[in-house]
Amino acid sequence: MNILGKRKIWYTISLVILIIGLLFISFKGMNFGLDFRGGTLLEFKFDQEVSNEEVRTLLADTGLIEGAKVQQTAEEGINGVLIRTKELSPEQITEIQDILSQAYPSTEVLRTDMVGPLIGQELRVKALLALLFASIAIIIYISIRFEFRFAVVAILTLLHDVFITLGVFAVIGREINTAFVAALLTIIGYSINDTIVIFDRIRENMKYYQRKMSFVELANKAVIDTLPRSINTSITTLITILAVYFFGGASIKTFMLALFVGMFAGTYSSIFIASPLLVTWQDKISVK
């Protein structure tokens, strides 16, 4: 099986997916949640189906949900409505609750979350710092343990996984919250683990086969040797993530969805992107 000989195909597939994702991020934007934007999140439950338009009509005169996002709750089996709006005072929240209760006596408040704009901005900065710190630590470790080029390729592979996950969330319009950031950090850890296993096998092959094989041949051998382990590990992990996604409740769906997309991308990049990038790098060195 000549996986690395077809590396241009894998590069093309990744580029197409990344470009589509970046276009959606650029033109449609990301759906930043309350954690990052600040504001108030209200969730109400009813004993009957209540549409978003009905809620908007009832609350239109108050001016409290101007520019707000009103949507049905994601949890199945619940007639619920989510309202994401600007920062409200406790009196204004009570006013909304009273109006809904008058129209629908069964109205029940499921949750009320408030995040100030400064806290939202602080969370965004801290999330970026967490990703940056993780990337720097990975570069230092892999440079010491392997070579600098292995570290650079590992970071490029991680960026590939992160941007694919961001792109998918931009395409489907899913909310970006702190759980999503936690999922990205988990993806980085998982993806680098898979990539390191292949890099380690390449390093072993360089020790034993460097005089008998070209770099692309020994790298391809490393990918083939670790392929069953990569596929089996990924399938069992993805099955577990899907089970938690479908049966774990609405509060962790964003985390599990990001984890599923990122780990799928991570498995793909470990096999089809990381080692091919090393081979391309080696080709450039050989030409010089």
mmCIF file of C-alpha atoms in Angstrom:
data_model
loop_
_atom_site.group_PDB
_atom_site.id
_atom_site.type_symbol
_atom_site.label_atom_id
_atom_site.label_comp_id
_atom_site.label_asym_id
_atom_site.label_seq_id
_atom_site.Cartn_x
_atom_site.Cartn_y
_atom_site.Cartn_z
ATOM 1 C CA MET A 1 0.000 0.000 0.000
ATOM 2 C CA ASN A 2 1.608 3.237 -1.146
ATOM 3 C CA ILE A 3 -0.127 5.873 1.024
ATOM 4 C CA LEU A 4 2.634 8.455 0.865
ATOM 5 C CA GLY A 5 2.998 8.098 -2.910
ATOM 6 C CA LYS A 6 -0.511 9.561 -3.210
ATOM 7 C CA ARG A 7 0.169 12.457 -0.857
ATOM 8 C CA LYS A 8 -0.980 15.070 -3.396
ATOM 9 C CA ILE A 9 -4.454 13.532 -3.270
ATOM 10 C CA TRP A 10 -4.540 13.786 0.558
ATOM 11 C CA TYR A 11 -3.271 17.375 0.410
ATOM 12 C CA THR A 12 -6.013 18.251 -2.101
ATOM 13 C CA ILE A 13 -8.772 16.711 0.036
ATOM 14 C CA SER A 14 -7.597 18.614 3.117
ATOM 15 C CA LEU A 15 -7.191 21.887 1.209
ATOM 16 C CA VAL A 16 -10.717 21.692 -0.203
ATOM 17 C CA ILE A 17 -12.214 21.030 3.245
ATOM 18 C CA LEU A 18 -10.119 23.780 4.858
ATOM 19 C CA ILE A 19 -10.981 26.347 2.166
ATOM 20 C CA ILE A 20 -14.710 25.627 2.474
ATOM 21 C CA GLY A 21 -14.461 25.998 6.254
ATOM 22 C CA LEU A 22 -12.453 29.229 6.047
ATOM 23 C CA LEU A 23 -14.938 30.702 3.567
ATOM 24 C CA PHE A 24 -17.799 29.995 5.975
ATOM 25 C CA ILE A 25 -15.790 31.434 8.895
ATOM 26 C CA SER A 26 -14.983 34.580 6.860
ATOM 27 C CA PHE A 27 -18.407 35.273 5.392
ATOM 28 C CA LYS A 28 -20.865 33.633 7.793
ATOM 29 C CA GLY A 29 -18.783 34.008 10.977
ATOM 30 C CA MET A 30 -18.693 31.895 14.097
ATOM 31 C CA ASN A 31 -21.681 31.547 16.392
ATOM 32 C CA PHE A 32 -20.012 32.686 19.621
ATOM 33 C CA GLY A 33 -22.058 31.747 22.642
ATOM 34 C CA LEU A 34 -22.836 33.592 25.811
ATOM 35 C CA ASP A 35 -19.475 32.585 27.325
ATOM 36 C CA PHE A 36 -17.612 34.746 24.804
ATOM 37 C CA ARG A 37 -20.060 37.506 23.876
ATOM 38 C CA GLY A 38 -21.542 38.219 27.268
ATOM 39 C CA GLY A 39 -25.277 38.700 27.865
ATOM 40 C CA THR A 40 -28.152 36.727 29.328
ATOM 41 C CA LEU A 41 -29.352 33.233 28.478
ATOM 42 C CA LEU A 42 -32.882 32.243 29.446
ATOM 43 C CA GLU A 43 -34.432 28.827 28.902
ATOM 44 C CA PHE A 44 -38.145 28.206 29.415
ATOM 45 C CA LYS A 45 -40.125 24.989 29.335
ATOM 46 C CA PHE A 46 -43.817 24.653 28.376
ATOM 47 C CA ASP A 47 -46.363 21.828 28.373
ATOM 48 C CA GLN A 48 -47.135 22.552 24.733
ATOM 49 C CA GLU A 49 -45.187 23.480 21.633
ATOM 50 C CA VAL A 50 -44.413 27.208 21.514
ATOM 51 C CA SER A 51 -42.792 28.597 18.391
ATOM 52 C CA ASN A 52 -39.971 31.120 18.313
ATOM 53 C CA GLU A 53 -42.218 33.625 16.555
ATOM 54 C CA GLU A 54 -44.870 33.376 19.278
ATOM 55 C CA VAL A 55 -42.230 34.180 21.913
ATOM 56 C CA ARG A 56 -40.899 37.092 19.853
ATOM 57 C CA THR A 57 -44.389 38.501 19.356
ATOM 58 C CA LEU A 58 -45.205 38.315 23.078
ATOM 59 C CA LEU A 59 -41.969 40.052 24.107
ATOM 60 C CA ALA A 60 -41.638 42.497 21.218
ATOM 61 C CA ASP A 61 -43.190 45.463 23.067
ATOM 62 C CA THR A 62 -40.773 45.154 26.009
ATOM 63 C CA GLY A 63 -37.727 45.842 23.818
ATOM 64 C CA LEU A 64 -35.797 43.378 25.968
ATOM 65 C CA ILE A 65 -35.133 40.862 23.194
ATOM 66 C CA GLU A 66 -34.259 43.307 20.438
ATOM 67 C CA GLY A 67 -31.505 41.654 18.397
ATOM 68 C CA ALA A 68 -31.822 38.538 20.559
ATOM 69 C CA LYS A 69 -31.540 34.983 19.310
ATOM 70 C CA VAL A 70 -34.618 32.853 20.029
ATOM 71 C CA GLN A 71 -34.473 29.152 19.300
ATOM 72 C CA GLN A 72 -35.955 25.836 20.322
ATOM 73 C CA THR A 73 -34.109 23.953 23.035
ATOM 74 C CA ALA A 74 -31.825 21.216 21.732
ATOM 75 C CA GLU A 75 -32.916 18.567 24.224
ATOM 76 C CA GLU A 76 -35.399 16.102 22.758
ATOM 77 C CA GLY A 77 -38.754 15.565 24.458
ATOM 78 C CA ILE A 78 -38.889 19.078 25.896
ATOM 79 C CA ASN A 79 -41.061 21.919 24.612
ATOM 80 C CA GLY A 80 -38.484 24.543 25.433
ATOM 81 C CA VAL A 81 -37.305 27.870 24.100
ATOM 82 C CA LEU A 82 -33.860 29.442 24.496
ATOM 83 C CA ILE A 83 -33.452 33.219 24.479
ATOM 84 C CA ARG A 84 -29.962 34.718 24.124
ATOM 85 C CA THR A 85 -30.105 38.441 24.580
ATOM 86 C CA LYS A 86 -28.215 41.430 25.954
ATOM 87 C CA GLU A 87 -27.354 41.668 29.634
ATOM 88 C CA LEU A 88 -30.583 41.959 31.621
ATOM 89 C CA SER A 89 -31.271 42.999 35.198
ATOM 90 C CA PRO A 90 -33.105 40.594 37.552
ATOM 91 C CA GLU A 91 -36.217 42.815 37.231
ATOM 92 C CA GLN A 92 -36.152 42.556 33.430
ATOM 93 C CA ILE A 93 -35.762 38.762 33.624
ATOM 94 C CA THR A 94 -38.764 38.623 35.964
ATOM 95 C CA GLU A 95 -40.740 40.794 33.495
ATOM 96 C CA ILE A 96 -40.068 38.319 30.658
ATOM 97 C CA GLN A 97 -41.012 35.403 32.878
ATOM 98 C CA ASP A 98 -44.275 37.089 33.927
ATOM 99 C CA ILE A 99 -45.298 37.823 30.307
ATOM 100 C CA LEU A 100 -44.663 34.227 29.250
ATOM 101 C CA SER A 101 -46.460 32.863 32.334
ATOM 102 C CA GLN A 102 -49.539 34.962 31.563
ATOM 103 C CA ALA A 103 -49.693 33.564 28.030
ATOM 104 C CA TYR A 104 -48.665 30.028 29.003
ATOM 105 C CA PRO A 105 -49.435 29.191 32.679
ATOM 106 C CA SER A 106 -47.245 26.101 32.477
ATOM 107 C CA THR A 107 -44.120 28.221 31.878
ATOM 108 C CA GLU A 108 -41.154 26.935 33.858
ATOM 109 C CA VAL A 109 -37.704 28.531 34.036
ATOM 110 C CA LEU A 110 -35.078 25.864 33.294
ATOM 111 C CA ARG A 111 -32.035 28.113 33.591
ATOM 112 C CA THR A 112 -30.866 31.709 33.742
ATOM 113 C CA ASP A 113 -27.225 32.444 32.935
ATOM 114 C CA MET A 114 -25.602 35.852 32.875
ATOM 115 C CA VAL A 115 -22.084 36.687 31.666
ATOM 116 C CA GLY A 116 -20.759 40.248 31.556
ATOM 117 C CA PRO A 117 -18.968 41.465 28.403
ATOM 118 C CA LEU A 118 -15.643 41.788 30.260
ATOM 119 C CA ILE A 119 -15.834 38.193 31.466
ATOM 120 C CA GLY A 120 -16.665 37.064 27.917
ATOM 121 C CA GLN A 121 -13.635 38.919 26.544
ATOM 122 C CA GLU A 122 -11.425 37.501 29.302
ATOM 123 C CA LEU A 123 -12.576 33.972 28.496
ATOM 124 C CA ARG A 124 -11.759 34.493 24.798
ATOM 125 C CA VAL A 125 -8.220 35.703 25.624
ATOM 126 C CA LYS A 126 -7.652 32.844 28.067
ATOM 127 C CA ALA A 127 -8.880 30.301 25.515
ATOM 128 C CA LEU A 128 -6.392 31.593 22.923
ATOM 129 C CA LEU A 129 -3.602 31.600 25.521
ATOM 130 C CA ALA A 130 -4.404 27.997 26.444
ATOM 131 C CA LEU A 131 -4.146 26.922 22.781
ATOM 132 C CA LEU A 132 -0.927 28.930 22.319
ATOM 133 C CA PHE A 133 0.680 27.518 25.462
ATOM 134 C CA ALA A 134 -0.203 23.954 24.440
ATOM 135 C CA SER A 135 1.300 24.503 20.965
ATOM 136 C CA ILE A 136 4.564 25.961 22.339
ATOM 137 C CA ALA A 137 4.922 23.123 24.850
ATOM 138 C CA ILE A 138 4.415 20.565 22.054
ATOM 139 C CA ILE A 139 7.045 22.242 19.838
ATOM 140 C CA ILE A 140 9.598 22.224 22.662
ATOM 141 C CA TYR A 141 8.923 18.605 23.624
ATOM 142 C CA ILE A 142 8.991 17.179 20.098
ATOM 143 C CA SER A 143 12.075 19.233 19.151
ATOM 144 C CA ILE A 144 13.926 17.721 22.107
ATOM 145 C CA ARG A 145 12.526 14.208 21.718
ATOM 146 C CA PHE A 146 12.706 14.072 17.894
ATOM 147 C CA GLU A 147 13.792 16.863 15.535
ATOM 148 C CA PHE A 148 12.604 20.418 14.938
ATOM 149 C CA ARG A 149 11.012 19.496 11.592
ATOM 150 C CA PHE A 150 8.911 16.821 13.346
ATOM 151 C CA ALA A 151 7.679 19.514 15.767
ATOM 152 C CA VAL A 152 6.754 21.919 12.955
ATOM 153 C CA VAL A 153 4.880 19.200 11.075
ATOM 154 C CA ALA A 154 3.070 18.146 14.268
ATOM 155 C CA ILE A 155 1.879 21.730 14.858
ATOM 156 C CA LEU A 156 0.763 22.077 11.211
ATOM 157 C CA THR A 157 -1.191 18.842 11.617
ATOM 158 C CA LEU A 158 -2.823 20.109 14.808
ATOM 159 C CA LEU A 159 -3.778 23.387 13.109
ATOM 160 C CA HIS A 160 -5.293 21.287 10.319
ATOM 161 C CA ASP A 161 -7.481 19.457 12.864
ATOM 162 C CA VAL A 162 -8.452 22.624 14.754
ATOM 163 C CA PHE A 163 -9.409 24.557 11.594
ATOM 164 C CA ILE A 164 -11.437 21.646 10.228
ATOM 165 C CA THR A 165 -13.362 21.521 13.526
ATOM 166 C CA LEU A 166 -13.879 25.311 13.454
ATOM 167 C CA GLY A 167 -14.965 25.090 9.804
ATOM 168 C CA VAL A 168 -17.543 22.384 10.489
ATOM 169 C CA PHE A 169 -18.979 24.437 13.375
ATOM 170 C CA ALA A 170 -19.122 27.507 11.107
ATOM 171 C CA VAL A 171 -20.908 25.517 8.368
ATOM 172 C CA ILE A 172 -23.585 24.098 10.698
ATOM 173 C CA GLY A 173 -23.809 27.285 12.807
ATOM 174 C CA ARG A 174 -23.227 25.465 16.071
ATOM 175 C CA GLU A 175 -22.487 27.546 19.144
ATOM 176 C CA ILE A 176 -18.879 28.150 20.237
ATOM 177 C CA ASN A 177 -18.589 28.070 24.025
ATOM 178 C CA THR A 178 -16.098 27.101 26.721
ATOM 179 C CA ALA A 179 -16.978 23.422 26.246
ATOM 180 C CA PHE A 180 -15.871 23.788 22.620
ATOM 181 C CA VAL A 181 -12.480 25.170 23.763
ATOM 182 C CA ALA A 182 -12.105 22.245 26.167
ATOM 183 C CA ALA A 183 -12.852 19.914 23.249
ATOM 184 C CA LEU A 184 -10.175 21.613 21.104
ATOM 185 C CA LEU A 185 -7.555 21.085 23.820
ATOM 186 C CA THR A 186 -8.606 17.441 24.105
ATOM 187 C CA ILE A 187 -8.354 17.073 20.318
ATOM 188 C CA ILE A 188 -4.823 18.511 20.391
ATOM 189 C CA GLY A 189 -3.803 15.952 23.005
ATOM 190 C CA TYR A 190 -5.390 13.049 21.163
ATOM 191 C CA SER A 191 -4.145 13.997 17.704
ATOM 192 C CA ILE A 192 -0.551 14.579 18.831
ATOM 193 C CA ASN A 193 -0.581 11.194 20.558
ATOM 194 C CA ASP A 194 -1.512 9.440 17.303
ATOM 195 C CA THR A 195 1.040 11.445 15.313
ATOM 196 C CA ILE A 196 3.829 10.754 17.823
ATOM 197 C CA VAL A 197 3.293 6.996 17.488
ATOM 198 C CA ILE A 198 3.888 7.237 13.720
ATOM 199 C CA PHE A 199 6.839 9.619 14.157
ATOM 200 C CA ASP A 200 8.392 7.227 16.640
ATOM 201 C CA ARG A 201 8.116 4.371 14.127
ATOM 202 C CA ILE A 202 9.663 6.587 11.420
ATOM 203 C CA ARG A 203 12.581 7.324 13.733
ATOM 204 C CA GLU A 204 13.063 3.600 14.373
ATOM 205 C CA ASN A 205 12.952 2.859 10.647
ATOM 206 C CA MET A 206 15.504 5.622 10.012
ATOM 207 C CA LYS A 207 17.820 3.824 12.432
ATOM 208 C CA TYR A 208 17.466 0.360 10.859
ATOM 209 C CA TYR A 209 16.579 0.965 7.199
ATOM 210 C CA GLN A 210 18.164 4.289 6.279
ATOM 211 C CA ARG A 211 20.782 2.630 4.041
ATOM 212 C CA LYS A 212 18.315 0.204 2.443
ATOM 213 C CA MET A 213 15.302 2.458 1.875
ATOM 214 C CA SER A 214 14.580 6.008 0.779
ATOM 215 C CA PHE A 215 12.926 8.342 3.322
ATOM 216 C CA VAL A 216 9.539 8.078 1.616
ATOM 217 C CA GLU A 217 9.727 4.254 1.701
ATOM 218 C CA LEU A 218 10.620 4.020 5.367
ATOM 219 C CA ALA A 219 8.001 6.659 6.275
ATOM 220 C CA ASN A 220 5.370 4.748 4.283
ATOM 221 C CA LYS A 221 6.394 1.552 6.085
ATOM 222 C CA ALA A 222 5.920 3.331 9.431
ATOM 223 C CA VAL A 223 2.408 4.466 8.450
ATOM 224 C CA ILE A 224 1.449 0.962 7.248
ATOM 225 C CA ASP A 225 2.868 -0.698 10.379
ATOM 226 C CA THR A 226 0.853 1.583 12.689
ATOM 227 C CA LEU A 227 -2.290 1.698 10.520
ATOM 228 C CA PRO A 228 -4.232 -1.109 12.315
ATOM 229 C CA ARG A 229 -3.476 0.464 15.700
ATOM 230 C CA SER A 230 -4.559 3.932 14.515
ATOM 231 C CA ILE A 231 -7.797 2.704 12.926
ATOM 232 C CA ASN A 232 -8.808 0.388 15.770
ATOM 233 C CA THR A 233 -8.124 3.002 18.443
ATOM 234 C CA SER A 234 -10.011 5.675 16.527
ATOM 235 C CA ILE A 235 -13.071 3.533 15.782
ATOM 236 C CA THR A 236 -13.539 2.500 19.413
ATOM 237 C CA THR A 237 -13.049 6.101 20.576
ATOM 238 C CA LEU A 238 -15.469 7.537 18.002
ATOM 239 C CA ILE A 239 -18.130 4.933 18.855
ATOM 240 C CA THR A 240 -17.891 5.935 22.521
ATOM 241 C CA ILE A 241 -18.160 9.633 21.636
ATOM 242 C CA LEU A 242 -21.250 8.985 19.495
ATOM 243 C CA ALA A 243 -22.886 7.001 22.306
ATOM 244 C CA VAL A 244 -22.329 9.871 24.771
ATOM 245 C CA TYR A 245 -23.511 12.408 22.174
ATOM 246 C CA PHE A 246 -26.842 10.657 21.607
ATOM 247 C CA PHE A 247 -27.521 9.541 25.191
ATOM 248 C CA GLY A 248 -25.543 12.021 27.321
ATOM 249 C CA GLY A 249 -27.949 14.962 27.356
ATOM 250 C CA ALA A 250 -28.048 18.378 25.717
ATOM 251 C CA SER A 251 -25.497 20.071 27.987
ATOM 252 C CA ILE A 252 -22.530 18.094 26.615
ATOM 253 C CA LYS A 253 -23.589 17.798 22.952
ATOM 254 C CA THR A 254 -21.350 20.688 21.815
ATOM 255 C CA PHE A 255 -18.341 19.147 23.560
ATOM 256 C CA MET A 256 -18.969 15.676 22.121
ATOM 257 C CA LEU A 257 -19.680 16.954 18.591
ATOM 258 C CA ALA A 258 -16.443 18.979 18.560
ATOM 259 C CA LEU A 259 -14.613 15.961 19.933
ATOM 260 C CA PHE A 260 -16.046 13.679 17.234
ATOM 261 C CA VAL A 261 -15.161 16.029 14.355
ATOM 262 C CA GLY A 262 -11.713 16.827 15.766
ATOM 263 C CA MET A 263 -10.765 13.221 16.484
ATOM 264 C CA PHE A 264 -11.955 12.097 13.064
ATOM 265 C CA ALA A 265 -9.845 14.857 11.496
ATOM 266 C CA GLY A 266 -6.978 13.970 13.847
ATOM 267 C CA THR A 267 -6.965 10.339 12.777
ATOM 268 C CA TYR A 268 -7.043 11.357 9.115
ATOM 269 C CA SER A 269 -4.228 13.895 9.541
ATOM 270 C CA SER A 270 -2.039 11.497 11.531
ATOM 271 C CA ILE A 271 -2.173 8.962 8.704
ATOM 272 C CA PHE A 272 -2.524 11.078 5.558
ATOM 273 C CA ILE A 273 -1.035 14.496 6.386
ATOM 274 C CA ALA A 274 1.710 14.309 9.052
ATOM 275 C CA SER A 275 4.042 11.780 7.405
ATOM 276 C CA PRO A 276 3.478 13.129 3.858
ATOM 277 C CA LEU A 277 4.471 16.598 5.109
ATOM 278 C CA LEU A 278 7.680 15.128 6.520
ATOM 279 C CA VAL A 279 8.387 13.494 3.158
ATOM 280 C CA THR A 280 7.727 16.763 1.327
ATOM 281 C CA TRP A 281 10.087 18.541 3.747
ATOM 282 C CA GLN A 282 12.749 15.862 3.153
ATOM 283 C CA ASP A 283 12.319 16.234 -0.636
ATOM 284 C CA LYS A 284 12.953 19.986 -0.346
ATOM 285 C CA ILE A 285 16.134 19.335 1.674
ATOM 286 C CA SER A 286 17.343 16.729 -0.852
ATOM 287 C CA VAL A 287 16.812 19.133 -3.782
ATOM 288 C CA LYS A 288 19.008 21.743 -2.070
#
